[in-house]
Coordinates of C-alpha atoms in Angstrom, one line a residue:
Chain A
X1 CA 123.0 124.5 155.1
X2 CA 123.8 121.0 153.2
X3 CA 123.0 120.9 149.5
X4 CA 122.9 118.2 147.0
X5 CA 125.5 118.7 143.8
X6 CA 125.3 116.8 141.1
X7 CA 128.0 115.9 138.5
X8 CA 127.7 114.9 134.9
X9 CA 130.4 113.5 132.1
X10 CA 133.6 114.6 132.0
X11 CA 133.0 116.5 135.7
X12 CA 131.6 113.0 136.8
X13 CA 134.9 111.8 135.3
X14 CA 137.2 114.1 136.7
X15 CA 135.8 114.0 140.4
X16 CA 135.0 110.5 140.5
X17 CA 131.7 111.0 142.2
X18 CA 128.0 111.2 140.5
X19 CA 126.5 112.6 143.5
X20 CA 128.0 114.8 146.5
X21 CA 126.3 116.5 150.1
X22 CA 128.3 119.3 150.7
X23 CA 127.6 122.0 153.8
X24 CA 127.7 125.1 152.9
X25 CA 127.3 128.8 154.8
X26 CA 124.3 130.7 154.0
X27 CA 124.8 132.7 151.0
X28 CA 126.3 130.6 149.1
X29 CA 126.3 131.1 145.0
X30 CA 126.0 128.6 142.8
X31 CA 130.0 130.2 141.5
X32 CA 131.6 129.7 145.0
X33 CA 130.3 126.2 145.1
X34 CA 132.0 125.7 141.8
X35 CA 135.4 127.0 143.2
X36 CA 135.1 124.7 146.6
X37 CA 135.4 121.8 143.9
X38 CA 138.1 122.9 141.9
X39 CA 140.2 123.7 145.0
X40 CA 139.0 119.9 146.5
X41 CA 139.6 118.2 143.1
X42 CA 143.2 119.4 142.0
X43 CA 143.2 119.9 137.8
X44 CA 139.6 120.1 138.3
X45 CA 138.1 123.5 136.3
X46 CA 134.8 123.8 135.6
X47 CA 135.8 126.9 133.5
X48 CA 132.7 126.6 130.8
X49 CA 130.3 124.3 132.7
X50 CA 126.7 124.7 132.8
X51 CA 125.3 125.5 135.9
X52 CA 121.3 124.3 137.1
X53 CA 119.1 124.4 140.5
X54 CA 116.8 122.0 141.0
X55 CA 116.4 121.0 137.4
X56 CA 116.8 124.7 135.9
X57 CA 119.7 126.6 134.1
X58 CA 120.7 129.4 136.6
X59 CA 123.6 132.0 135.9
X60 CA 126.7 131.5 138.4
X61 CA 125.9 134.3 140.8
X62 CA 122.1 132.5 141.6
X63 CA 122.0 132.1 145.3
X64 CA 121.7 128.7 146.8
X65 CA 119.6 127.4 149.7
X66 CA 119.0 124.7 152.1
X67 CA 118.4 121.5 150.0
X68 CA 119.2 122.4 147.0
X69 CA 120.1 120.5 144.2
X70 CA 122.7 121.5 141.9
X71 CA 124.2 120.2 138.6
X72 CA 127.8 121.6 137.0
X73 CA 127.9 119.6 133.5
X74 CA 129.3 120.1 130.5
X75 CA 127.6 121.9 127.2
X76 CA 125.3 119.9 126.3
X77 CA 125.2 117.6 123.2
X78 CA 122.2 115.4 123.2
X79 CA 119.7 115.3 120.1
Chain B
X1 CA 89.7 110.0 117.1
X2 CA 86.9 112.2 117.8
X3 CA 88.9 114.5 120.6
X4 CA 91.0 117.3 120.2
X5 CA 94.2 116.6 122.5
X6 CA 96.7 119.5 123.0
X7 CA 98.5 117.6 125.0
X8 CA 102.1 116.9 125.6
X9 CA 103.9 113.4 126.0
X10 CA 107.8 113.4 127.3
X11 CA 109.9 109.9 127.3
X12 CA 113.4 109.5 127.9
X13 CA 113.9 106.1 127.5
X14 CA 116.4 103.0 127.2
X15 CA 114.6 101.5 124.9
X16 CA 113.9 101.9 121.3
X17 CA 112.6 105.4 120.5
X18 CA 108.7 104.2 118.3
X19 CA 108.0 106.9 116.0
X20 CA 105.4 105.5 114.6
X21 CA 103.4 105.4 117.9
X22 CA 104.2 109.2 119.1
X23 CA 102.5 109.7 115.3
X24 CA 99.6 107.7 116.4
X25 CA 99.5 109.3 120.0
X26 CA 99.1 113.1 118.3
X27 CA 96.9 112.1 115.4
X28 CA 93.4 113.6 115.6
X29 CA 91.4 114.8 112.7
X30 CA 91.2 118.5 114.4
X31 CA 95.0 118.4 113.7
X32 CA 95.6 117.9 109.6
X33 CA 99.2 118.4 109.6
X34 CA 101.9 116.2 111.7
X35 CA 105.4 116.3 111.2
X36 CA 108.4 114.2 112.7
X37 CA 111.5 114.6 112.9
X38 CA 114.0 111.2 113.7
X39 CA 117.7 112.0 114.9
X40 CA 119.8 108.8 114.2
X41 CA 123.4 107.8 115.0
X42 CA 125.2 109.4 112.5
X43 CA 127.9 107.1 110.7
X44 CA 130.8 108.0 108.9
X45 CA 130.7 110.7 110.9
X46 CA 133.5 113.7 110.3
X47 CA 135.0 110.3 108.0
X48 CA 135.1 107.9 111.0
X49 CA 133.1 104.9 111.1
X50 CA 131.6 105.0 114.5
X51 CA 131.3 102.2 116.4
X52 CA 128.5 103.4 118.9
X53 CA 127.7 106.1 121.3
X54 CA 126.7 106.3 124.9
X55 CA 124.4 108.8 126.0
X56 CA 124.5 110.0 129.5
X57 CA 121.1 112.5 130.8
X58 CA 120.1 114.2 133.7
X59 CA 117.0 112.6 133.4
X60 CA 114.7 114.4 136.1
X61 CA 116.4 118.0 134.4
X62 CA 115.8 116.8 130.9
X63 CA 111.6 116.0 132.0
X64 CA 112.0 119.4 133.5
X65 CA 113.9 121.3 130.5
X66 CA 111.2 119.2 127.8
X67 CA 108.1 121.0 129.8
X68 CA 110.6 124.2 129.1
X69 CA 110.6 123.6 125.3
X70 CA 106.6 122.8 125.3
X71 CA 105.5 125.9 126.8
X72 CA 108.1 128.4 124.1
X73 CA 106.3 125.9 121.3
X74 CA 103.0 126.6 122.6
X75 CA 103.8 130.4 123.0
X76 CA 104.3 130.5 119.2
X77 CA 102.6 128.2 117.3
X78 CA 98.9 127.0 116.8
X79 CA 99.7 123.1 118.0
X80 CA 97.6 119.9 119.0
X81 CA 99.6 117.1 120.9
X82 CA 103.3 117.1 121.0
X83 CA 105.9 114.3 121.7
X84 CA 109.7 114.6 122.9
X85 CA 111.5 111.7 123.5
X86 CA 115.0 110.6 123.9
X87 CA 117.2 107.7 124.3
X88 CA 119.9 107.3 127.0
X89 CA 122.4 104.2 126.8
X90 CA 124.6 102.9 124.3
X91 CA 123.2 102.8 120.6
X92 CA 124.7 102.0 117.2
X93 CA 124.9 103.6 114.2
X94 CA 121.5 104.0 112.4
X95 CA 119.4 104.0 116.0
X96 CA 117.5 106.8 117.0
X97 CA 118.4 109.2 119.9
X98 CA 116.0 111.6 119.3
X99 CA 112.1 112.2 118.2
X100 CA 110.0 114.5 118.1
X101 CA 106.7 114.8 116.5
X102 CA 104.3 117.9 116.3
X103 CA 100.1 118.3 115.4
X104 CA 98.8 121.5 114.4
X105 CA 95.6 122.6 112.2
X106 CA 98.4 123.9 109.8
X107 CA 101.2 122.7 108.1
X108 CA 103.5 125.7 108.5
X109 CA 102.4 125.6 112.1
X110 CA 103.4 121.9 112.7
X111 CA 106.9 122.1 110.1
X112 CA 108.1 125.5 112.1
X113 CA 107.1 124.1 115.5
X114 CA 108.9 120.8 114.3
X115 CA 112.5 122.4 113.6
X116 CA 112.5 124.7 116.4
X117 CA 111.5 122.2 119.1
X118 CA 114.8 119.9 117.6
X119 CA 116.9 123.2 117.5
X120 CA 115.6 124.0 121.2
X121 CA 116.1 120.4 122.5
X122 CA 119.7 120.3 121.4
X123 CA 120.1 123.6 123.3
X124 CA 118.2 122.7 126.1
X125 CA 118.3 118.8 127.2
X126 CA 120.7 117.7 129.4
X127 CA 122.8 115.2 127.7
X128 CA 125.9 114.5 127.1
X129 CA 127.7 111.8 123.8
X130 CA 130.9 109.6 124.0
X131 CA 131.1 108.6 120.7
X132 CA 133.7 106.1 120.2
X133 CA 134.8 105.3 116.5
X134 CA 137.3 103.0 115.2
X135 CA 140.1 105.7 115.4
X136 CA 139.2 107.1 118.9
X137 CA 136.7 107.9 121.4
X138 CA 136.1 111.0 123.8
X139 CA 133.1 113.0 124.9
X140 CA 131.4 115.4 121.5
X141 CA 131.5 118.7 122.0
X142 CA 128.1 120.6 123.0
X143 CA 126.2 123.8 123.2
X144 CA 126.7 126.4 125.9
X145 CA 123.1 128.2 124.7
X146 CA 121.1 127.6 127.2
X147 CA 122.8 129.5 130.2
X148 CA 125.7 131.6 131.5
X149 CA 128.3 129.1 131.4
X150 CA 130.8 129.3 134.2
Chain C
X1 CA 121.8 99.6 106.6
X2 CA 125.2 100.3 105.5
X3 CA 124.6 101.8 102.0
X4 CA 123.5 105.0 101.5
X5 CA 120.5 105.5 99.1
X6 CA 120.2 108.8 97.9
X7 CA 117.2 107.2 95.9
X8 CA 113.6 108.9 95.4
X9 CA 110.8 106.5 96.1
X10 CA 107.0 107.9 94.9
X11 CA 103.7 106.1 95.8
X12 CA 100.1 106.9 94.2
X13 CA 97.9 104.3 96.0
X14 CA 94.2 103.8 96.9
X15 CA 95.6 102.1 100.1
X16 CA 96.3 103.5 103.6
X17 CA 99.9 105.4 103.3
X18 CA 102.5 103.9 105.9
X19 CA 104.6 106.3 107.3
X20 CA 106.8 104.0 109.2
X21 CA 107.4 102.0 106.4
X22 CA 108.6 104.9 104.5
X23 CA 110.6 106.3 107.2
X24 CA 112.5 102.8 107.2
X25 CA 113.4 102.9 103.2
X26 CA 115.0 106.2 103.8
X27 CA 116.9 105.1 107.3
X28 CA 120.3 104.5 106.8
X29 CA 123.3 104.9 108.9
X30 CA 124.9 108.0 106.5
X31 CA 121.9 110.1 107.3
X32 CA 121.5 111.1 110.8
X33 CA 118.1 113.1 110.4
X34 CA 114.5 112.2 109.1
X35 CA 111.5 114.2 108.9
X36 CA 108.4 113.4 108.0
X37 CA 105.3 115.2 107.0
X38 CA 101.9 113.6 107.2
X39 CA 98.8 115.6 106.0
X40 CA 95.5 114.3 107.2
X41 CA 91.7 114.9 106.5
X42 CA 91.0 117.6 108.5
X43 CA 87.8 117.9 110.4
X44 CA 86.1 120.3 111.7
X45 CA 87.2 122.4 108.6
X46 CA 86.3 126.3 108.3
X47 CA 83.7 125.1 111.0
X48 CA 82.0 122.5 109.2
X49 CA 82.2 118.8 110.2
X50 CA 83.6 116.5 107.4
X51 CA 82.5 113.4 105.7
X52 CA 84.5 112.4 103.6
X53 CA 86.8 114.0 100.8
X54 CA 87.2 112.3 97.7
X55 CA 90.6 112.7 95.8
X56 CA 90.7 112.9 92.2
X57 CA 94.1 112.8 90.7
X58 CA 96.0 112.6 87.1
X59 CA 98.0 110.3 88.2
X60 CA 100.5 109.3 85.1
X61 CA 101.5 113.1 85.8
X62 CA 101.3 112.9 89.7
X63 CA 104.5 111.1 89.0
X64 CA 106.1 112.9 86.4
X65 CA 105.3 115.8 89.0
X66 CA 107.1 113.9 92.1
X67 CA 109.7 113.4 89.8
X68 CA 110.2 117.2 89.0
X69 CA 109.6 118.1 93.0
X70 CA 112.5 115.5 94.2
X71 CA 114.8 117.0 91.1
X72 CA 114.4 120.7 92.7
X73 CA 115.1 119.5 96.1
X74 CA 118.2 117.6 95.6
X75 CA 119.5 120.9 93.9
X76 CA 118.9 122.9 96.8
X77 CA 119.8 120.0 99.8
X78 CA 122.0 117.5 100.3
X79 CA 119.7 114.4 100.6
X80 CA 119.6 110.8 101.2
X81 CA 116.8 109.0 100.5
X82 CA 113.5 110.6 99.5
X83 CA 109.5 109.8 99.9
X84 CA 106.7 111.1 98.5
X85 CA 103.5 108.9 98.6
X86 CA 99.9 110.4 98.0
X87 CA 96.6 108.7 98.4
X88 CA 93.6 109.0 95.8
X89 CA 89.7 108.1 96.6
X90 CA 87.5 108.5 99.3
X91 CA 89.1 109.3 102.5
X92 CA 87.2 110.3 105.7
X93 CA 88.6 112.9 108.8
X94 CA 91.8 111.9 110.4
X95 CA 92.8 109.7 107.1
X96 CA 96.3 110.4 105.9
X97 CA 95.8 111.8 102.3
X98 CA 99.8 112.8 102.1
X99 CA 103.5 111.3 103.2
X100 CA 106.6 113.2 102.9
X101 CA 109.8 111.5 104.3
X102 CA 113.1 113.2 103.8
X103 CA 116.3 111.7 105.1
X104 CA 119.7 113.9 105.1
X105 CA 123.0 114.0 107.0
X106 CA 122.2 117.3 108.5
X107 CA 118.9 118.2 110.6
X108 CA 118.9 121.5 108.8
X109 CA 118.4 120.2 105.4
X110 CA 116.1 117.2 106.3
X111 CA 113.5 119.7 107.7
X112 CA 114.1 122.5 105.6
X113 CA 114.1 120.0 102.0
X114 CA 110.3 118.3 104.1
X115 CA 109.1 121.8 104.3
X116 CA 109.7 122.8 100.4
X117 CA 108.4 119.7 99.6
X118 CA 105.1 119.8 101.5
X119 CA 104.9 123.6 99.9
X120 CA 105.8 122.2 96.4
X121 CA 103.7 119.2 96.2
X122 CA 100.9 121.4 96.7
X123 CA 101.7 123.9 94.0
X124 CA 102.4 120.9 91.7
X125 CA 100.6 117.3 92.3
X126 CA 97.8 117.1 89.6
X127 CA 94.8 116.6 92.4
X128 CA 91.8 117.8 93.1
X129 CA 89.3 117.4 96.4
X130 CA 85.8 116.9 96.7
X131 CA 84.9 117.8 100.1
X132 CA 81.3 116.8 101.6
X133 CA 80.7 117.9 105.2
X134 CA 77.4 118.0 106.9
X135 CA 76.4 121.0 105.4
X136 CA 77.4 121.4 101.7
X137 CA 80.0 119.8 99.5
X138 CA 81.9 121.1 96.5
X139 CA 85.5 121.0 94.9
X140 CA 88.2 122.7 97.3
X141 CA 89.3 125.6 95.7
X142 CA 93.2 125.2 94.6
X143 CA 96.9 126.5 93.6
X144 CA 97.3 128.2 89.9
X145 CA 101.2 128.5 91.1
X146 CA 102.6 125.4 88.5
X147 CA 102.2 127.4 85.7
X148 CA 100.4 130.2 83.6
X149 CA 96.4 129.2 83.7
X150 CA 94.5 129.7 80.5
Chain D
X1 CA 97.1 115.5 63.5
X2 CA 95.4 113.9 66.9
X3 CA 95.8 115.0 69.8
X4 CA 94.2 112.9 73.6
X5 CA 92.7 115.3 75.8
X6 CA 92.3 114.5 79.8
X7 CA 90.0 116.5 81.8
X8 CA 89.8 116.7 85.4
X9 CA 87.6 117.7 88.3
X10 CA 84.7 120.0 87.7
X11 CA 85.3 120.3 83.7
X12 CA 85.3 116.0 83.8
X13 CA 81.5 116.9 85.0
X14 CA 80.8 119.3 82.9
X15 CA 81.8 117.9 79.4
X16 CA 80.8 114.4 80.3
X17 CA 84.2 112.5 79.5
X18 CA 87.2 112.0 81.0
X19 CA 89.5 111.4 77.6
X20 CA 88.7 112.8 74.0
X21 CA 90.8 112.4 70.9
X22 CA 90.3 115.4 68.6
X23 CA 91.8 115.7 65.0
X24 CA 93.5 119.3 64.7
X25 CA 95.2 121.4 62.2
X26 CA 99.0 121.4 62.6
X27 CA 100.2 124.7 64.3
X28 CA 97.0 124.3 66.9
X29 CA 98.1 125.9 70.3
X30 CA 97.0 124.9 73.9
X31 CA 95.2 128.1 74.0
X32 CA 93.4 127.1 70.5
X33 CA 92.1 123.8 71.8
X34 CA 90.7 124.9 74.9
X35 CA 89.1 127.6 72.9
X36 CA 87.1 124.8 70.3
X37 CA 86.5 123.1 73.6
X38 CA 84.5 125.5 74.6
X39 CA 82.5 126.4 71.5
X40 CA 81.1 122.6 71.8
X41 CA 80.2 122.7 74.8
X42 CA 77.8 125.5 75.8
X43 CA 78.2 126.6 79.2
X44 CA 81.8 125.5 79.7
X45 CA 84.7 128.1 80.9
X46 CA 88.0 127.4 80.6
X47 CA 89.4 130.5 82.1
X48 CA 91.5 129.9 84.6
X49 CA 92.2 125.8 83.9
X50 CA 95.9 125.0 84.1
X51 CA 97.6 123.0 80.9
X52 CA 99.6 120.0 80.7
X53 CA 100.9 118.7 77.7
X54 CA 102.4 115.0 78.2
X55 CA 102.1 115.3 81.7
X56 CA 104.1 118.6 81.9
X57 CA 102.7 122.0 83.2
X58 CA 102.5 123.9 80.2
X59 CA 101.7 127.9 79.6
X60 CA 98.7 128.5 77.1
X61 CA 100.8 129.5 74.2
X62 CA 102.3 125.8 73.9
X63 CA 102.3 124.3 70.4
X64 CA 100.9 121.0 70.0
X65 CA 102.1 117.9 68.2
X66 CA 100.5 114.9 66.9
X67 CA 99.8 112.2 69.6
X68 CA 100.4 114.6 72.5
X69 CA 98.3 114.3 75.5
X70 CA 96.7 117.3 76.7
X71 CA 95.1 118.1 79.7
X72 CA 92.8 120.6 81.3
X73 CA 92.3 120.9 84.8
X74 CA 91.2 123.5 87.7
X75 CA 93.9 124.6 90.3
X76 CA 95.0 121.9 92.0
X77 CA 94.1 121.0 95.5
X78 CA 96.7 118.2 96.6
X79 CA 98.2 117.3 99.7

């Protein structure tokens, strides 16, 4: 299944990218995704991120599926 | 100004933030009590003179995350129209990032609903500040509140 | 905008208040946070569609009041600049009757010091209301907190 | 001594006047004053007023000078 993973700030930074298509097996979590990055992006750790699906805070072990978009950004500091 | 609009208005925005007309969009004589609250680049800030600050959003997740904040406000407090607005992009010291204005019959109402919708928003917008001051520059830390963090 | 007034400004007027204006005398760079507090003729009121309320008020002591409220809240906040601005005569539904604008380099004691301020002016400015609706009209019964009534 | 008296609201109605200057014996109180007020003026209760004396919130028991300005007013209704 292909997903849409966004990345904000110091992630966006880090990785170089704003916006990634990744394929992904069925069954998927939104923490696995995390650690396909980290091992792509070497010094990459999203240790602390915040994690959302389509536009909505999830925990690490939510489950992704086809066309989904998720974000890993920073805590957030806006105000 | 005869109507009665519990309604809710969301902007995130470039351009200057206009306080005075998210006043004017809630004001309503059902509603006798409005209160705002302006958040403005802060300088000195921790002693440094700030120079400016860039704000990056998710913008689609922080229209999503405002509807969020509404509905908690709504759960708890009595409240006619409501506005959230932020600004994205580079401002300078004194400029508003952030406002937020709140209508209720009641004063207590519209003052409580006004500090926990700033306290919310801070938890819950996506947005993230490089502040960059005449000493140095780097991303401000932010708050983990809203989720699990990895 | 680069000084930092932690001056109290205090209006008794017949004219329209003007909440942005008053927001702007407070805005300065040192204080990242403004709330303001705008209380309006309500109407409907306890059911009963509104007129017009006149507002009678001592108003030699309406500022010796102000003075009083602003000298409590910059003992319990740290404040920057300071509004409070109350109309007097005939004002009809949806009409601002008061302003509050507190400005402070923390979000915490900006809304906190708007919300004692509200609650104090209330307990202390010397005015009274004459409310006519389309039914009756009388004075609005009011606060004995100030001080020991006769 | 004199004293300027102020009223307010619904006891402005019902005394007719707004201001009053009143000669007094020294060592007159608030309480004292709003008492002879209401001997003059049949009808008129004070119970209940609130008392400022040069624009201060005072308690009945206040002692009154010459040329202090008193007032008497219902609970206020501001805001």
């Amino acid at each position: 299944m292909t997903v849409e993973l966004l990345l904000f700030a110091s992630y966006r930074e880090q990785v170089g990218q704003r916006r990634l298509e990744l394929s992904l097996p069925e069954g998927t979590r939104v923490r696995d995704l995390a650690a396909r990055l980290e091992a792509e992006h070497a010094g990459l750790s999203l240790r602390g991120a915040l994690c959302a699906l389509n536009e909505h805070y999830v925990a690490p072990d939510a489950a992704l599926s086809a066309g989904d978009r998720v974000a890993f950004f920073p805590p957030v500091s806006g105000g | 100004m005869t109507d009665t609009p519990r309604q809710d208005y969301f902007f995130v925005t470039e351009e200057r933030l206009e306080p005075l007309r998210y006043q004017q969009l809630v004001s309503a004589p059902a509603y006798g009590a409005v209160t705002s609250f302006v958040g403005t680049v802060r300088s000195p800030n921790k002693g440094q003179v700030v120079r400016h600050i860039d704000y990056q959003g998710y913008d689609a997740m922080m229209y999503t995350q405002m509807k969020v904040l509404a509905g908690e406000l709504r759960a708890r407090f009595d409240l006619g129209g409501l506005v959230v607005a932020h600004r994205l992009g580079r401002l300078g010291p004194g400029e508003a990032s952030i406002a937020i204005v709140v209508a209720s019959p009641h004063r207590r109402d519209s003052l409580e609903a006004c500090h926990a919708a700033i306290d919310r928003a801070k938890a819950l917008l996506p947005v993230w500040k490089y502040e960059v001051t005449e000493q140095d520059e780097g991303w401000v830390a932010g708050s983990s509140q809203a989720a699990e963090p990895l």
